[in-house]
Amino acid sequence: MPALLLLALMVGLAFALKWARRRLPGAVGHSGPPMQVLSTLSLGPQQRVVTVQIGQGEDRVCLVLGVSAGSVNALHQMALPADLVDPAGPIVTPASGFAARLAQLTQPLKGPHAPR
C-alpha cells in the first residue's frame, strides 16, 4: 500500500510540474525571433566567433558574436538582403587536397586506355 501511494504521489508531481511549466513566464524555451547559427570558428579552448542570423525575410540581421566562457559580445551587425541564398540549403565547396585526389582515383577510367 505505501508503494502505491508513493507512485501516485510521483505521477501527480510530474503532472503538476508539466502544468506549471506551461503557465510560468519564461519557463518555456525560445520565444523570440527565429535564430539560426550560420558558422562558428574556434579561437581557443573557450573562445569562439559565431555568426548568427536573426529574423526572417526583409527583417533578418546577421550578428557576429564573440563567445567566451563568461560573456558574449557583439562584434558586428549587418542587415541581410532578402534575395540572398538561404544558408540552410546545400553548400557546395570545391574539393581540394586529399578529397580531390581520392575522387580522381575512384572515378571510372574513360578514354582509349580504359579497361573493358
PDB file of C-alpha atoms in Angstrom:
ATOM      1  CA  MET A   1       0.000   0.000   0.000  1.00  0.00           C
ATOM      2  CA  PRO A   2       2.745   2.573   0.784  1.00  0.00           C
ATOM      3  CA  ALA A   3       4.387   1.828  -2.579  1.00  0.00           C
ATOM      4  CA  LEU A   4       1.145   2.590  -4.464  1.00  0.00           C
ATOM      5  CA  LEU A   5       0.717   5.812  -2.506  1.00  0.00           C
ATOM      6  CA  LEU A   6       4.277   6.867  -3.359  1.00  0.00           C
ATOM      7  CA  LEU A   7       3.708   6.020  -7.034  1.00  0.00           C
ATOM      8  CA  ALA A   8       0.520   8.105  -7.125  1.00  0.00           C
ATOM      9  CA  LEU A   9       2.360  10.996  -5.470  1.00  0.00           C
ATOM     10  CA  MET A  10       5.176  10.847  -8.061  1.00  0.00           C
ATOM     11  CA  VAL A  11       2.731  10.770 -11.006  1.00  0.00           C
ATOM     12  CA  GLY A  12       0.797  13.697  -9.526  1.00  0.00           C
ATOM     13  CA  LEU A  13       4.020  15.655  -9.052  1.00  0.00           C
ATOM     14  CA  ALA A  14       5.001  15.024 -12.680  1.00  0.00           C
ATOM     15  CA  PHE A  15       1.660  16.359 -13.944  1.00  0.00           C
ATOM     16  CA  ALA A  16       1.880  19.378 -11.609  1.00  0.00           C
ATOM     17  CA  LEU A  17       5.353  20.260 -12.918  1.00  0.00           C
ATOM     18  CA  LYS A  18       4.197  19.896 -16.522  1.00  0.00           C
ATOM     19  CA  TRP A  19       1.238  22.210 -15.827  1.00  0.00           C
ATOM     20  CA  ALA A  20       3.448  24.776 -14.052  1.00  0.00           C
ATOM     21  CA  ARG A  21       6.000  24.761 -16.881  1.00  0.00           C
ATOM     22  CA  ARG A  22       3.357  25.911 -19.357  1.00  0.00           C
ATOM     23  CA  ARG A  23       1.935  28.569 -17.036  1.00  0.00           C
ATOM     24  CA  LEU A  24       5.104  30.203 -15.691  1.00  0.00           C
ATOM     25  CA  PRO A  25       6.540  33.063 -17.803  1.00  0.00           C
ATOM     26  CA  GLY A  26       9.995  32.384 -19.203  1.00  0.00           C
ATOM     27  CA  ALA A  27       9.865  28.683 -18.342  1.00  0.00           C
ATOM     28  CA  VAL A  28       9.307  27.622 -21.953  1.00  0.00           C
ATOM     29  CA  GLY A  29      12.269  27.690 -24.374  1.00  0.00           C
ATOM     30  CA  HIS A  30      12.973  30.277 -27.039  1.00  0.00           C
ATOM     31  CA  SER A  31      10.147  32.764 -27.645  1.00  0.00           C
ATOM     32  CA  GLY A  32      11.926  35.489 -29.665  1.00  0.00           C
ATOM     33  CA  PRO A  33      12.537  35.845 -33.394  1.00  0.00           C
ATOM     34  CA  PRO A  34      13.778  32.829 -35.364  1.00  0.00           C
ATOM     35  CA  MET A  35      17.517  32.313 -34.962  1.00  0.00           C
ATOM     36  CA  GLN A  36      19.994  30.225 -36.964  1.00  0.00           C
ATOM     37  CA  VAL A  37      23.720  29.672 -36.414  1.00  0.00           C
ATOM     38  CA  LEU A  38      25.430  30.212 -39.769  1.00  0.00           C
ATOM     39  CA  SER A  39      29.017  29.399 -38.781  1.00  0.00           C
ATOM     40  CA  THR A  40      31.357  29.082 -35.837  1.00  0.00           C
ATOM     41  CA  LEU A  41      35.129  29.431 -35.558  1.00  0.00           C
ATOM     42  CA  SER A  42      37.107  28.238 -32.557  1.00  0.00           C
ATOM     43  CA  LEU A  43      39.825  30.649 -31.445  1.00  0.00           C
ATOM     44  CA  GLY A  44      40.935  28.770 -28.366  1.00  0.00           C
ATOM     45  CA  PRO A  45      39.745  26.313 -25.737  1.00  0.00           C
ATOM     46  CA  GLN A  46      36.973  28.642 -24.523  1.00  0.00           C
ATOM     47  CA  GLN A  47      36.763  31.367 -27.186  1.00  0.00           C
ATOM     48  CA  ARG A  48      34.719  31.268 -30.396  1.00  0.00           C
ATOM     49  CA  VAL A  49      33.439  33.623 -33.064  1.00  0.00           C
ATOM     50  CA  VAL A  50      29.856  32.744 -34.027  1.00  0.00           C
ATOM     51  CA  THR A  51      27.834  34.141 -36.938  1.00  0.00           C
ATOM     52  CA  VAL A  52      24.085  34.111 -36.261  1.00  0.00           C
ATOM     53  CA  GLN A  53      21.121  35.052 -38.452  1.00  0.00           C
ATOM     54  CA  ILE A  54      18.175  36.526 -36.564  1.00  0.00           C
ATOM     55  CA  GLY A  55      14.746  37.125 -38.110  1.00  0.00           C
ATOM     56  CA  GLN A  56      13.238  36.197 -41.454  1.00  0.00           C
ATOM     57  CA  GLY A  57      12.605  37.877 -44.794  1.00  0.00           C
ATOM     58  CA  GLU A  58      13.429  41.573 -45.046  1.00  0.00           C
ATOM     59  CA  ASP A  59      13.933  41.909 -41.281  1.00  0.00           C
ATOM     60  CA  ARG A  60      16.763  39.418 -40.943  1.00  0.00           C
ATOM     61  CA  VAL A  61      20.039  40.543 -39.443  1.00  0.00           C
ATOM     62  CA  CYS A  62      23.427  38.875 -39.267  1.00  0.00           C
ATOM     63  CA  LEU A  63      25.328  39.153 -35.968  1.00  0.00           C
ATOM     64  CA  VAL A  64      28.978  38.283 -35.452  1.00  0.00           C
ATOM     65  CA  LEU A  65      29.403  37.346 -31.798  1.00  0.00           C
ATOM     66  CA  GLY A  66      32.491  36.792 -29.689  1.00  0.00           C
ATOM     67  CA  VAL A  67      31.735  33.987 -27.235  1.00  0.00           C
ATOM     68  CA  SER A  68      33.952  33.204 -24.256  1.00  0.00           C
ATOM     69  CA  ALA A  69      33.493  31.287 -21.015  1.00  0.00           C
ATOM     70  CA  GLY A  70      31.984  34.255 -19.166  1.00  0.00           C
ATOM     71  CA  SER A  71      30.475  36.531 -21.811  1.00  0.00           C
ATOM     72  CA  VAL A  72      29.012  37.064 -25.268  1.00  0.00           C
ATOM     73  CA  ASN A  73      29.973  40.279 -27.103  1.00  0.00           C
ATOM     74  CA  ALA A  74      28.533  41.617 -30.366  1.00  0.00           C
ATOM     75  CA  LEU A  75      31.441  42.229 -32.747  1.00  0.00           C
ATOM     76  CA  HIS A  76      29.488  43.281 -35.859  1.00  0.00           C
ATOM     77  CA  GLN A  77      25.899  43.604 -37.110  1.00  0.00           C
ATOM     78  CA  MET A  78      24.563  43.912 -40.665  1.00  0.00           C
ATOM     79  CA  ALA A  79      21.247  43.583 -42.465  1.00  0.00           C
ATOM     80  CA  LEU A  80      20.987  40.722 -44.957  1.00  0.00           C
ATOM     81  CA  PRO A  81      19.279  41.234 -48.331  1.00  0.00           C
ATOM     82  CA  ALA A  82      16.106  39.209 -48.876  1.00  0.00           C
ATOM     83  CA  ASP A  83      17.375  37.765 -52.171  1.00  0.00           C
ATOM     84  CA  LEU A  84      20.420  36.153 -50.559  1.00  0.00           C
ATOM     85  CA  VAL A  85      20.582  32.371 -50.945  1.00  0.00           C
ATOM     86  CA  ASP A  86      19.186  30.537 -47.925  1.00  0.00           C
ATOM     87  CA  PRO A  87      22.143  29.244 -45.845  1.00  0.00           C
ATOM     88  CA  ALA A  88      20.126  26.182 -44.826  1.00  0.00           C
ATOM     89  CA  GLY A  89      20.420  24.903 -48.393  1.00  0.00           C
ATOM     90  CA  PRO A  90      23.238  22.668 -49.552  1.00  0.00           C
ATOM     91  CA  ILE A  91      26.634  24.316 -49.606  1.00  0.00           C
ATOM     92  CA  VAL A  92      28.855  23.140 -52.435  1.00  0.00           C
ATOM     93  CA  THR A  93      32.567  23.653 -52.000  1.00  0.00           C
ATOM     94  CA  PRO A  94      35.224  22.602 -54.465  1.00  0.00           C
ATOM     95  CA  ALA A  95      37.200  19.605 -53.294  1.00  0.00           C
ATOM     96  CA  SER A  96      40.864  20.179 -52.589  1.00  0.00           C
ATOM     97  CA  GLY A  97      43.778  18.224 -51.264  1.00  0.00           C
ATOM     98  CA  PHE A  98      43.124  14.648 -50.232  1.00  0.00           C
ATOM     99  CA  ALA A  99      39.407  14.717 -51.124  1.00  0.00           C
ATOM    100  CA  ALA A 100      40.092  15.829 -54.693  1.00  0.00           C
ATOM    101  CA  ARG A 101      42.815  13.225 -55.191  1.00  0.00           C
ATOM    102  CA  LEU A 102      40.615  10.445 -53.784  1.00  0.00           C
ATOM    103  CA  ALA A 103      37.725  11.444 -56.052  1.00  0.00           C
ATOM    104  CA  GLN A 104      40.067  11.478 -59.016  1.00  0.00           C
ATOM    105  CA  LEU A 105      41.374   7.990 -58.223  1.00  0.00           C
ATOM    106  CA  THR A 106      37.952   6.450 -57.600  1.00  0.00           C
ATOM    107  CA  GLN A 107      36.318   7.703 -60.813  1.00  0.00           C
ATOM    108  CA  PRO A 108      35.990   5.094 -63.569  1.00  0.00           C
ATOM    109  CA  LEU A 109      38.621   5.467 -66.244  1.00  0.00           C
ATOM    110  CA  LYS A 110      37.477   6.971 -69.534  1.00  0.00           C
ATOM    111  CA  GLY A 111      39.271   7.211 -72.836  1.00  0.00           C
ATOM    112  CA  PRO A 112      41.172   4.924 -75.181  1.00  0.00           C
ATOM    113  CA  HIS A 113      43.227   3.260 -72.401  1.00  0.00           C
ATOM    114  CA  ALA A 114      40.271   2.332 -70.168  1.00  0.00           C
ATOM    115  CA  PRO A 115      39.933  -1.384 -69.340  1.00  0.00           C
ATOM    116  CA  ARG A 116      36.931  -3.109 -70.842  1.00  0.00           C
TER     117      ARG A 116
END
